[in-house]
Short mmCIF file of C-alpha atoms in Angstrom, two decimals:
data_model
loop_
_atom_site.label_atom_id
_atom_site.label_comp_id
_atom_site.label_asym_id
_atom_site.label_seq_id
_atom_site.Cartn_x
_atom_site.Cartn_y
_atom_site.Cartn_z
CA UNK A 255 -100.72 24.99 41.03
CA UNK A 256 -100.21 24.60 37.34
CA UNK A 257 -103.31 23.09 35.38
CA UNK A 258 -102.33 19.87 33.98
CA UNK A 259 -103.73 17.17 31.33
CA UNK A 260 -102.23 14.90 29.37
CA UNK A 261 -101.33 17.38 26.69
CA UNK A 262 -98.94 19.49 29.01
CA UNK A 263 -97.71 16.79 31.66
CA UNK A 264 -94.23 16.76 31.56
CA UNK A 265 -92.26 13.15 31.32
CA UNK A 266 -88.97 12.07 31.12
CA UNK A 267 -88.12 9.38 28.28
CA UNK A 268 -84.52 9.64 27.78
CA UNK A 269 -81.51 9.89 29.95
CA UNK A 270 -77.60 10.37 29.24
CA UNK A 271 -74.81 11.00 31.49
CA UNK A 272 -70.92 11.40 31.33
CA UNK A 273 -69.57 11.41 34.78
CA UNK A 274 -67.02 10.47 37.06
CA UNK A 275 -69.08 7.54 38.15
CA UNK A 276 -69.50 6.16 34.39
CA UNK A 277 -70.55 7.25 30.97
CA UNK A 278 -73.31 5.33 30.41
CA UNK A 279 -76.42 4.82 32.53
CA UNK A 280 -75.88 1.25 33.98
CA UNK A 281 -72.32 1.60 34.98
CA UNK A 282 -73.23 5.25 36.44
CA UNK A 283 -76.24 3.67 38.27
CA UNK A 284 -74.50 0.84 39.61
CA UNK A 285 -71.67 3.17 40.97
CA UNK A 286 -73.91 5.70 42.69
CA UNK A 287 -75.93 2.64 44.31
CA UNK A 288 -72.65 1.18 45.70
CA UNK A 289 -71.75 4.42 47.74
CA UNK A 290 -67.91 4.02 46.39
CA UNK A 291 -66.48 7.53 45.85
CA UNK A 292 -64.86 8.69 42.66
CA UNK A 293 -62.10 11.04 43.65
CA UNK A 294 -58.73 10.71 42.48
CA UNK A 295 -55.39 12.61 41.98
CA UNK A 296 -56.01 15.03 39.14
CA UNK A 297 -54.82 13.54 35.93
CA UNK A 298 -56.24 16.60 33.47
CA UNK A 299 -53.04 18.21 34.24
CA UNK A 300 -49.93 18.62 36.44
CA UNK A 301 -51.70 19.81 39.73
CA UNK A 302 -48.94 19.06 41.94
CA UNK A 303 -48.27 22.62 42.83
CA UNK A 304 -52.22 23.28 44.02
CA UNK A 305 -53.47 23.32 47.48
CA UNK A 306 -56.07 20.86 46.62
CA UNK A 307 -54.88 18.39 43.92
CA UNK A 308 -57.54 15.59 43.87
CA UNK A 309 -60.82 16.03 41.85
CA UNK A 310 -63.52 13.56 40.45
CA UNK A 311 -62.81 13.44 36.57
CA UNK A 312 -64.68 11.61 33.66
CA UNK A 313 -62.55 8.80 32.48
CA UNK A 314 -61.48 9.66 28.86
CA UNK A 315 -61.59 5.95 27.58
CA UNK A 316 -65.26 5.67 29.05
CA UNK A 317 -66.10 9.26 27.37
CA UNK A 318 -65.04 7.95 23.97
CA UNK A 319 -65.90 11.46 22.38
CA UNK A 320 -64.54 10.24 19.10
CA UNK A 321 -67.95 8.40 18.85
CA UNK A 322 -69.88 11.72 19.18
CA UNK A 323 -67.74 14.26 17.00
CA UNK A 324 -65.27 14.33 14.26
CA UNK A 325 -61.54 15.31 14.83
CA UNK A 326 -62.20 18.70 13.74
CA UNK A 327 -65.07 19.30 16.25
CA UNK A 328 -63.27 17.55 19.09
CA UNK A 329 -60.37 20.21 18.89
CA UNK A 330 -62.75 23.24 18.52
CA UNK A 331 -65.15 22.04 21.48
CA UNK A 332 -64.30 22.90 25.04
CA UNK A 333 -64.19 19.99 27.47
CA UNK A 334 -67.42 21.11 28.67
CA UNK A 335 -68.89 20.96 25.32
CA UNK A 336 -67.74 17.51 24.63
CA UNK A 337 -69.04 16.20 28.00
CA UNK A 338 -72.28 18.12 27.51
CA UNK A 339 -73.03 17.06 23.87
CA UNK A 340 -71.96 13.44 24.47
CA UNK A 341 -74.59 13.42 27.25
CA UNK A 342 -77.08 15.15 25.17
CA UNK A 343 -76.87 12.76 22.13
CA UNK A 344 -77.24 9.81 24.41
CA UNK A 345 -80.49 10.88 25.88
CA UNK A 346 -81.59 11.63 22.49
CA UNK A 347 -80.81 8.11 21.23
CA UNK A 348 -82.16 6.76 24.80
CA UNK A 349 -85.49 8.56 23.99
CA UNK A 350 -85.99 6.64 20.64
CA UNK A 351 -87.07 9.90 19.07
CA UNK A 352 -84.51 9.86 16.22
CA UNK A 353 -86.04 9.53 12.92
CA UNK A 354 -89.89 9.45 14.25
CA UNK A 355 -90.72 12.64 12.34
CA UNK A 356 -91.47 14.83 15.46
CA UNK A 357 -92.17 18.58 14.98
CA UNK A 358 -88.54 20.20 15.08
CA UNK A 359 -89.95 23.77 15.81
CA UNK A 360 -91.76 22.38 19.12
CA UNK A 361 -88.63 20.65 20.07
CA UNK A 362 -86.57 22.71 22.59
CA UNK A 363 -83.19 22.66 24.08
CA UNK A 364 -82.58 24.19 27.70
CA UNK A 365 -78.99 23.69 29.11
CA UNK A 366 -77.30 24.83 32.27
CA UNK A 367 -73.64 25.80 32.58
CA UNK A 368 -71.75 27.63 35.48
CA UNK A 369 -69.04 29.01 33.51
CA UNK A 370 -68.45 27.61 30.10
CA UNK A 371 -65.34 26.88 28.18
CA UNK A 372 -62.94 28.03 30.94
CA UNK A 373 -60.32 25.93 30.12
CA UNK A 374 -60.24 27.22 26.59
CA UNK A 375 -60.29 30.81 28.13
CA UNK A 376 -57.15 29.85 30.22
CA UNK A 377 -55.37 28.45 27.07
CA UNK A 378 -56.22 31.36 25.02
CA UNK A 379 -55.39 33.83 27.25
CA UNK A 380 -51.88 32.12 27.81
CA UNK A 381 -51.39 32.06 23.81
CA UNK A 382 -52.23 35.80 23.87
CA UNK A 383 -49.81 36.71 26.44
CA UNK A 384 -46.91 34.52 24.66
CA UNK A 385 -47.43 35.67 21.11
CA UNK A 386 -50.06 38.45 20.84
CA UNK A 387 -53.57 39.14 19.57
CA UNK A 388 -53.09 37.62 16.02
CA UNK A 389 -52.53 34.20 17.65
CA UNK A 390 -55.81 34.09 19.49
CA UNK A 391 -58.21 31.25 17.82
CA UNK A 392 -61.00 32.31 15.96
CA UNK A 393 -62.71 29.71 17.68
CA UNK A 394 -62.15 30.87 21.13
CA UNK A 395 -65.78 32.48 21.39
CA UNK A 396 -68.03 29.72 20.11
CA UNK A 397 -65.77 27.37 22.14
CA UNK A 398 -65.94 29.15 25.46
CA UNK A 399 -69.45 30.66 25.32
CA UNK A 400 -71.62 29.28 28.09
CA UNK A 401 -74.32 28.24 25.40
CA UNK A 402 -72.17 26.23 23.27
CA UNK A 403 -73.76 23.06 24.14
CA UNK A 404 -77.21 24.43 23.64
CA UNK A 405 -76.29 25.42 19.99
CA UNK A 406 -74.35 22.22 19.17
CA UNK A 407 -77.00 20.22 20.48
CA UNK A 408 -79.74 21.71 18.65
CA UNK A 409 -77.83 21.37 15.49
CA UNK A 410 -77.19 17.67 15.80
CA UNK A 411 -80.69 16.84 17.18
CA UNK A 412 -82.43 19.03 14.69
CA UNK A 413 -84.23 20.98 17.56
CA UNK A 414 -85.35 24.11 16.19
CA UNK A 415 -87.87 24.87 18.99
CA UNK A 416 -86.98 27.38 22.13
CA UNK A 417 -83.14 27.26 22.77
CA UNK A 418 -81.31 28.84 25.78
CA UNK A 419 -78.97 28.46 28.37
CA UNK A 420 -79.09 29.26 32.32
CA UNK A 421 -76.04 30.31 34.04
CA UNK A 422 -76.66 29.96 37.95
CA UNK A 423 -73.68 28.34 39.01
CA UNK A 424 -74.37 25.22 41.03
CA UNK A 425 -78.24 25.85 40.57
CA UNK A 426 -78.02 25.72 36.87
CA UNK A 427 -78.84 21.84 36.21
CA UNK A 428 -81.96 22.04 38.32
CA UNK A 429 -82.93 25.16 36.59
CA UNK A 430 -82.40 23.93 33.25
CA UNK A 431 -84.68 20.83 34.23
CA UNK A 432 -87.29 22.85 35.70
CA UNK A 433 -87.57 25.52 32.83
CA UNK A 434 -87.87 22.73 30.58
CA UNK A 435 -90.59 21.32 32.48
CA UNK A 436 -92.26 24.70 32.16
CA UNK A 437 -91.81 24.59 28.62
CA UNK A 438 -94.12 21.35 28.40
CA UNK A 439 -96.50 22.48 31.15
CA UNK A 440 -97.27 25.99 29.08
CA UNK A 441 -97.46 24.24 25.90
CA UNK A 442 -94.55 25.89 24.17
CA UNK A 443 -92.90 22.73 23.42
CA UNK A 444 -93.67 18.67 22.55
CA UNK A 445 -90.01 17.64 23.48
CA UNK A 446 -87.47 19.36 25.34
CA UNK A 447 -83.39 18.27 25.78
CA UNK A 448 -82.47 19.58 28.94
CA UNK A 449 -79.38 19.22 31.14
CA UNK A 450 -76.22 20.58 32.52
CA UNK A 451 -72.68 20.46 31.92
CA UNK A 452 -69.41 21.82 33.63
CA UNK A 453 -65.53 20.92 33.27
CA UNK A 454 -63.91 22.78 36.00
CA UNK A 455 -60.98 20.66 36.64
CA UNK A 456 -58.89 23.35 35.54
CA UNK A 457 -55.61 25.36 36.89
CA UNK A 458 -57.42 28.28 37.44
CA UNK A 459 -60.75 26.76 38.79
CA UNK A 460 -59.36 24.57 41.40
CA UNK A 461 -56.85 26.98 42.57
CA UNK A 462 -59.62 29.86 42.91
CA UNK A 463 -62.10 27.21 44.60
CA UNK A 464 -59.15 26.25 46.90
CA UNK A 465 -58.64 29.92 47.79
CA UNK A 466 -62.17 30.41 48.73
CA UNK A 467 -61.80 27.48 51.28
CA UNK A 468 -64.80 25.87 49.68
CA UNK A 469 -62.92 22.56 48.63
CA UNK A 470 -62.13 19.62 50.92
CA UNK A 471 -58.63 19.56 51.46
CA UNK A 472 -58.14 15.97 52.27
CA UNK A 473 -55.57 15.46 49.75
CA UNK A 474 -54.17 12.35 51.67
CA UNK A 475 -57.44 10.50 51.14
CA UNK A 476 -59.52 11.57 48.38
CA UNK A 477 -61.96 8.82 48.46
CA UNK A 478 -63.07 9.81 51.91
CA UNK A 479 -63.25 13.67 51.04
CA UNK A 480 -66.92 14.12 49.68
CA UNK A 481 -68.83 13.36 52.74
CA UNK A 482 -72.28 14.93 52.85
CA UNK A 483 -73.70 15.57 56.33
CA UNK A 484 -70.99 13.91 58.06
CA UNK A 485 -69.36 15.52 61.19
CA UNK A 486 -65.82 15.43 59.59
CA UNK A 487 -67.14 17.23 56.11
CA UNK A 488 -64.74 19.91 55.25
CA UNK A 489 -65.72 21.13 51.99
CA UNK A 490 -66.83 19.84 48.56
CA UNK A 491 -64.63 17.87 45.80
CA UNK A 492 -64.76 19.47 42.41
CA UNK A 493 -66.22 17.11 39.71
CA UNK A 494 -66.68 17.50 35.87
CA UNK A 495 -69.31 16.09 33.80
CA UNK A 496 -72.68 16.25 32.26
CA UNK A 497 -76.28 15.02 32.38
CA UNK A 498 -79.24 15.22 30.11
CA UNK A 499 -82.81 14.15 29.62
CA UNK A 500 -85.41 13.94 27.03
CA UNK A 501 -88.72 15.54 28.33
CA UNK A 502 -91.89 15.37 26.38
CA UNK A 503 -95.74 15.85 27.12
CA UNK A 504 -97.24 12.84 28.14
CA UNK A 505 -99.68 12.81 25.06
CA UNK A 506 -96.51 13.10 22.93
CA UNK A 507 -94.63 10.41 24.51
CA UNK A 508 -97.92 7.99 24.81
CA UNK A 509 -98.82 8.55 21.28
CA UNK A 510 -95.33 7.43 19.80
CA UNK A 511 -95.21 4.45 22.33
CA UNK A 512 -92.18 5.81 24.20
CA UNK A 513 -90.67 4.34 27.33
CA UNK A 514 -91.88 6.81 30.19
CA UNK A 515 -89.79 6.68 33.20
CA UNK A 516 -90.89 9.47 35.44
CA UNK A 517 -92.92 12.93 35.56
CA UNK A 518 -91.60 16.29 36.52
CA UNK A 519 -94.58 17.30 38.68
CA UNK A 520 -93.14 20.41 40.70
CA UNK A 521 -90.52 23.21 40.24
CA UNK A 522 -89.71 26.03 42.58
CA UNK A 523 -86.69 28.80 42.57
CA UNK A 524 -85.94 31.59 44.76
CA UNK A 525 -83.07 34.01 45.83
CA UNK A 526 -81.62 34.15 48.88
CA UNK A 527 -80.80 37.92 48.56
CA UNK A 528 -78.16 37.65 51.14
CA UNK A 529 -74.82 36.99 50.27
CA UNK A 530 -72.80 36.34 47.19
CA UNK A 531 -71.56 32.80 48.16
CA UNK A 532 -72.61 31.75 51.68
CA UNK A 533 -76.40 30.61 51.82
CA UNK A 534 -78.80 31.95 54.34
CA UNK A 535 -77.63 30.12 57.54
CA UNK A 536 -81.52 29.46 58.35
CA UNK A 537 -82.10 27.77 55.12
CA UNK A 538 -85.09 29.94 54.57
CA UNK A 539 -84.44 30.88 51.02
CA UNK A 540 -83.93 27.20 50.10
CA UNK A 541 -87.19 26.60 52.12
CA UNK A 542 -89.01 28.88 49.86
CA UNK A 543 -87.82 27.14 46.70
CA UNK A 544 -89.00 23.83 48.00
CA UNK A 545 -92.22 25.29 48.87
CA UNK A 546 -92.72 26.76 45.53
CA UNK A 547 -92.15 23.30 44.02
CA UNK A 548 -94.73 21.72 46.47
CA UNK A 549 -97.14 24.32 45.15
CA UNK A 550 -96.68 24.00 41.61
CA UNK A 551 -97.43 20.37 41.83
CA UNK A 552 -100.21 20.79 44.32
CA UNK A 553 -98.64 18.39 46.73
CA UNK A 554 -98.25 18.41 50.43
CA UNK A 555 -94.76 17.70 52.44
CA UNK A 556 -96.20 14.34 53.37
CA UNK A 557 -96.45 13.65 49.55
CA UNK A 558 -92.59 13.45 49.24
CA UNK A 559 -90.99 10.22 50.28
CA UNK A 560 -87.24 10.91 49.36
CA UNK A 561 -85.02 13.77 49.04
CA UNK A 562 -81.93 14.12 46.60
CA UNK A 563 -80.18 16.78 48.79
CA UNK A 564 -77.94 19.44 47.14
CA UNK A 565 -75.66 17.91 50.02
CA UNK A 566 -72.26 19.59 48.88
CA UNK A 567 -70.58 18.08 51.85
CA UNK A 568 -69.38 21.71 52.79
CA UNK A 569 -70.02 22.64 56.37
CA UNK A 570 -72.35 25.68 55.45
CA UNK A 571 -74.61 24.11 52.52
CA UNK A 572 -75.41 20.74 54.58
CA UNK A 573 -76.20 22.75 57.84
CA UNK A 574 -78.29 25.18 56.06
CA UNK A 575 -80.19 22.62 53.78
CA UNK A 576 -81.01 20.38 56.83
CA UNK A 577 -82.47 23.34 58.46
CA UNK A 578 -84.55 24.16 55.11
CA UNK A 579 -85.82 20.76 55.21
CA UNK A 580 -87.17 21.18 58.68
CA UNK A 581 -89.08 24.51 57.55
CA UNK A 582 -90.88 22.39 55.30
CA UNK A 583 -91.25 18.90 56.67
CA UNK A 584 -91.01 19.68 60.56
CA UNK A 585 -89.72 16.71 62.27
CA UNK A 586 -90.82 14.25 59.76
CA UNK A 587 -88.26 14.94 56.97
CA UNK A 588 -88.20 11.83 54.62
CA UNK A 589 -84.89 9.79 54.00
CA UNK A 590 -82.39 11.87 52.39
CA UNK A 591 -79.39 10.97 49.81
CA UNK A 592 -76.57 13.15 49.12
CA UNK A 593 -75.08 11.56 46.08
CA UNK A 594 -72.04 13.82 45.82
CA UNK A 595 -70.55 11.53 48.10
CA UNK A 596 -69.99 9.42 45.22
CA UNK A 597 -69.90 11.82 42.18
CA UNK A 598 -68.49 14.96 43.64
CA UNK A 599 -69.91 18.32 42.95
CA UNK A 600 -70.30 18.74 39.25
CA UNK A 601 -71.37 22.40 39.74
CA UNK A 602 -73.74 23.42 36.93
CA UNK A 603 -74.29 19.75 35.83
CA UNK A 604 -75.18 18.57 39.51
CA UNK A 605 -78.87 19.52 39.29
CA UNK A 606 -79.17 17.51 36.15
CA UNK A 607 -77.22 14.66 37.15
CA UNK A 608 -79.29 14.27 40.25
CA UNK A 609 -82.58 14.50 38.17
CA UNK A 610 -81.32 11.64 35.97
CA UNK A 611 -80.55 9.81 39.74
CA UNK A 612 -83.90 10.81 41.07
CA UNK A 613 -85.61 9.45 37.87
CA UNK A 614 -83.44 6.04 38.29
CA UNK A 615 -84.84 5.91 42.09
CA UNK A 616 -88.30 5.94 40.73
CA UNK A 617 -87.76 3.36 37.92
CA UNK A 618 -85.84 0.90 40.28
CA UNK A 619 -87.37 1.64 43.40
CA UNK A 620 -84.28 2.21 45.19
CA UNK A 621 -82.94 5.30 47.37
CA UNK A 622 -78.98 5.45 46.67
CA UNK A 623 -76.76 5.61 49.86
CA UNK A 624 -74.96 8.69 51.01
CA UNK A 625 -71.04 7.87 50.79
CA UNK A 626 -68.71 8.63 53.76
CA UNK A 627 -71.39 9.17 56.08
CA UNK A 628 -70.38 7.72 59.09
CA UNK A 629 -71.18 9.97 62.12
CA UNK A 630 -73.97 12.83 61.65
CA UNK A 631 -72.78 16.44 62.29
CA UNK A 632 -74.15 18.14 65.34
CA UNK A 633 -76.33 20.33 63.01
CA UNK A 634 -77.62 17.14 61.13
CA UNK A 635 -80.79 15.60 62.86
CA UNK A 636 -82.34 14.05 59.74
CA UNK A 637 -82.61 10.53 58.53
CA UNK A 638 -79.35 10.04 56.07
CA UNK A 639 -79.77 6.86 53.52
CA UNK A 640 -76.21 5.52 53.95
CA UNK A 641 -74.42 2.31 54.14
CA UNK A 642 -76.71 0.44 51.61
CA UNK A 643 -79.45 1.45 49.09
CA UNK A 644 -82.91 1.35 50.50
CA UNK A 645 -86.19 0.48 49.35
CA UNK A 646 -88.28 3.44 47.87
CA UNK A 647 -91.97 3.57 48.71
CA UNK A 648 -93.24 5.11 45.63
CA UNK A 649 -93.65 8.66 46.58
CA UNK A 650 -92.52 11.89 44.94
CA UNK A 651 -88.87 12.71 44.96
CA UNK A 652 -87.47 16.21 45.72
CA UNK A 653 -84.05 17.03 44.11
CA UNK A 654 -82.26 20.57 45.31
CA UNK A 655 -79.69 22.64 43.89
CA UNK A 656 -78.28 25.66 45.44
CA UNK A 657 -75.74 28.17 43.57
CA UNK A 658 -73.41 30.74 44.68
CA UNK A 659 -75.39 34.11 43.83
CA UNK A 660 -77.86 32.84 46.40
CA UNK A 661 -79.78 30.69 43.67
CA UNK A 662 -82.15 28.19 44.69
CA UNK A 663 -84.05 25.35 42.49
CA UNK A 664 -86.12 22.45 43.26
CA UNK A 665 -87.51 20.00 41.29
CA UNK A 666 -90.23 17.29 41.82
CA UNK A 667 -90.04 13.92 40.24
CA UNK A 668 -92.85 11.59 40.47
CA UNK A 669 -93.68 7.98 39.10
CA UNK A 670 -95.98 8.43 36.26
CA UNK A 671 -99.58 7.99 37.24
CA UNK A 672 -101.42 6.13 33.89
CA UNK B 70 -38.27 26.06 -0.36
CA UNK B 71 -39.67 24.04 -3.40
CA UNK B 72 -43.31 24.39 -4.27
CA UNK B 73 -43.96 20.49 -3.93
CA UNK B 74 -42.60 21.21 -0.17
CA UNK B 75 -44.97 23.69 0.38
CA UNK B 76 -47.95 21.85 -1.05
CA UNK B 77 -46.96 18.73 1.37
CA UNK B 78 -46.89 21.02 4.38
CA UNK B 79 -50.19 22.69 3.32
CA UNK B 80 -52.02 19.44 2.86
CA UNK B 81 -50.88 18.32 6.19
CA UNK B 82 -52.25 21.42 7.88
CA UNK B 83 -55.40 20.91 6.03
CA UNK B 84 -55.70 17.12 7.39
CA UNK B 85 -55.04 18.57 10.70
CA UNK B 86 -57.11 21.68 10.92
CA UNK B 87 -60.09 20.76 8.52
CA UNK B 88 -60.33 17.10 9.43
CA UNK B 89 -60.14 16.03 5.88
CA UNK B 90 -58.85 12.97 4.11
CA UNK B 91 -55.46 13.46 2.58
CA UNK B 92 -56.70 12.31 -0.84
CA UNK B 93 -59.04 15.28 -0.99
CA UNK B 94 -56.25 17.83 -0.76
CA UNK B 95 -55.34 18.58 -4.10
CA UNK B 96 -54.23 21.63 -5.96
CA UNK B 97 -57.65 22.17 -7.42
CA UNK B 98 -59.56 21.62 -3.93
CA UNK B 99 -61.77 24.68 -3.07
CA UNK B 100 -61.42 25.38 0.54
CA UNK B 101 -65.18 26.13 1.08
CA UNK B 102 -66.89 23.72 -1.44
CA UNK B 103 -64.48 20.69 -1.42
CA UNK B 104 -62.78 20.89 1.99
CA UNK B 105 -65.75 22.06 3.97
CA UNK B 106 -64.27 24.86 5.38
CA UNK B 107 -66.21 28.00 6.92
CA UNK B 108 -64.75 31.37 7.26
CA UNK B 109 -63.50 30.80 10.81
CA UNK B 110 -61.69 27.63 9.64
CA UNK B 111 -60.24 29.94 6.86
CA UNK B 112 -59.16 32.04 9.44
CA UNK B 113 -57.66 29.57 11.55
CA UNK B 114 -55.92 27.66 8.48
CA UNK B 115 -54.30 31.17 7.31
CA UNK B 116 -52.82 31.30 11.01
CA UNK B 117 -51.69 27.80 10.63
CA UNK B 118 -49.86 28.75 7.48
CA UNK B 119 -48.02 32.02 9.03
CA UNK B 120 -46.92 29.82 11.69
CA UNK B 121 -45.46 26.68 9.44
CA UNK B 122 -43.87 29.11 7.15
CA UNK B 123 -43.15 31.94 9.37
CA UNK B 124 -44.58 34.68 7.40
CA UNK B 125 -47.06 37.03 7.50
CA UNK B 126 -50.18 36.80 5.38
CA UNK B 127 -52.48 40.20 5.40
CA UNK B 128 -56.18 39.59 4.80
CA UNK B 129 -56.09 41.66 1.60
CA UNK B 130 -53.83 39.06 0.23
CA UNK B 131 -55.56 36.15 1.49
CA UNK B 132 -59.01 37.23 0.12
CA UNK B 133 -58.62 36.14 -3.38
CA UNK B 134 -57.33 32.55 -2.25
CA UNK B 135 -60.13 29.81 -2.86
CA UNK B 136 -58.20 26.76 -3.81
CA UNK B 137 -55.11 24.70 -2.29
CA UNK B 138 -53.18 25.79 -5.17
CA UNK B 139 -53.49 29.37 -4.67
CA UNK B 140 -52.64 29.22 -1.26
CA UNK B 141 -49.44 27.30 -2.31
CA UNK B 142 -48.90 30.12 -4.82
CA UNK B 143 -49.24 32.75 -2.01
CA UNK B 144 -46.94 31.22 0.26
CA UNK B 145 -44.43 30.44 -2.55
CA UNK B 146 -44.25 34.23 -3.30
CA UNK B 147 -43.47 34.82 0.33
CA UNK B 148 -40.85 32.41 1.13
CA UNK B 149 -37.71 32.48 -1.16
#
């Protein structure tokens, strides 16, 4: 267990999202609680030739990137950077830290990204093939690098502390949140801007995931395609977007009278050491991650009252994750929500967006429903919150993320003890 | 091509690529100090001029160019 006092407890004081379910917290949370899916025919590019031609996209009008960057920046930021920096600025503003005279060298940034600016890479490679090496943009590297958001956000917010990006596929968002908490726990930072972003609704990425058989092929009915834990689930639905939080030490937040929303109390991670894309069928790798999170928090399984599952809606993930939950909770698995039914799978942003959802779950005392859960799969014998939101009883929320490569990350978020 | 025509094209390019107000793009305007262009901006700007005027502008010739007017002169010397 990590020793905690007011100086090194990690609390959340600001939120920001740019997602298919909304680009401000109110719209986003209302949509997530409604259980209404967001998938649609792809509009980012002409996807008519693709095997899977639907996804969950961020609405450009709602994003309103012109409010976050000038025209020069917009042209030079890959879409993942636009989404990420905008969500980061929202979280920073929401925290009220701006202009408070915080110690900039103790203000850190930890981001999570799966790939980075893959659309930029696709475009520049086409230019290279068409026009040759002298036509390649000098902005290609800073635009496509996976750590671009970490750099830009630190410049914009003036955060000169620890600064890095984690690249662990679909686990990266939860890794970013957890690593941010560790920076507070170990006294390295007073403030951490933490989150994830991904913009994988691109021709190459959509083609590749479709070839892997990872995506739902429900082209005729996109709104019913992402259906975590359901018997008829057939793959995940690609989503783009970003989620960010501001985390602070409790003492720092208290001293400046911040609006303290929740506390990150536990963080676990593990590697499956099994297969580069398939999870361990018995869920034991994921279970070790959850157990480590409980150990760092000094909590028992019975202290957890809700799980925001990774729940991608792929046959393998939802089955393995269910078994993993049984490893830890036995036959008393708390109510589980799979919010990707609404949002789709935001890849590296998923864990960060779900940390935001877990924080809102605690703030408003309500468990969001799992969209499209109609009939449990034969391998699913746990209590799935579906249909309507359900009351939340005030315990700890567990949020899981698992990624290709066998990366597992689990975060525990609790109401703040005064 | 008239010098004035080259200047107008370069001015439009500066507005587009450097995101600056049209009024700031004068013959005397310095790329770095007045138009807020860093080294990568300048590389992209040179690429833009090469494409617009269908000329090649080798690094050795671009090196001494600090102002918009000098860029216009350089391009003028390449196009007839």
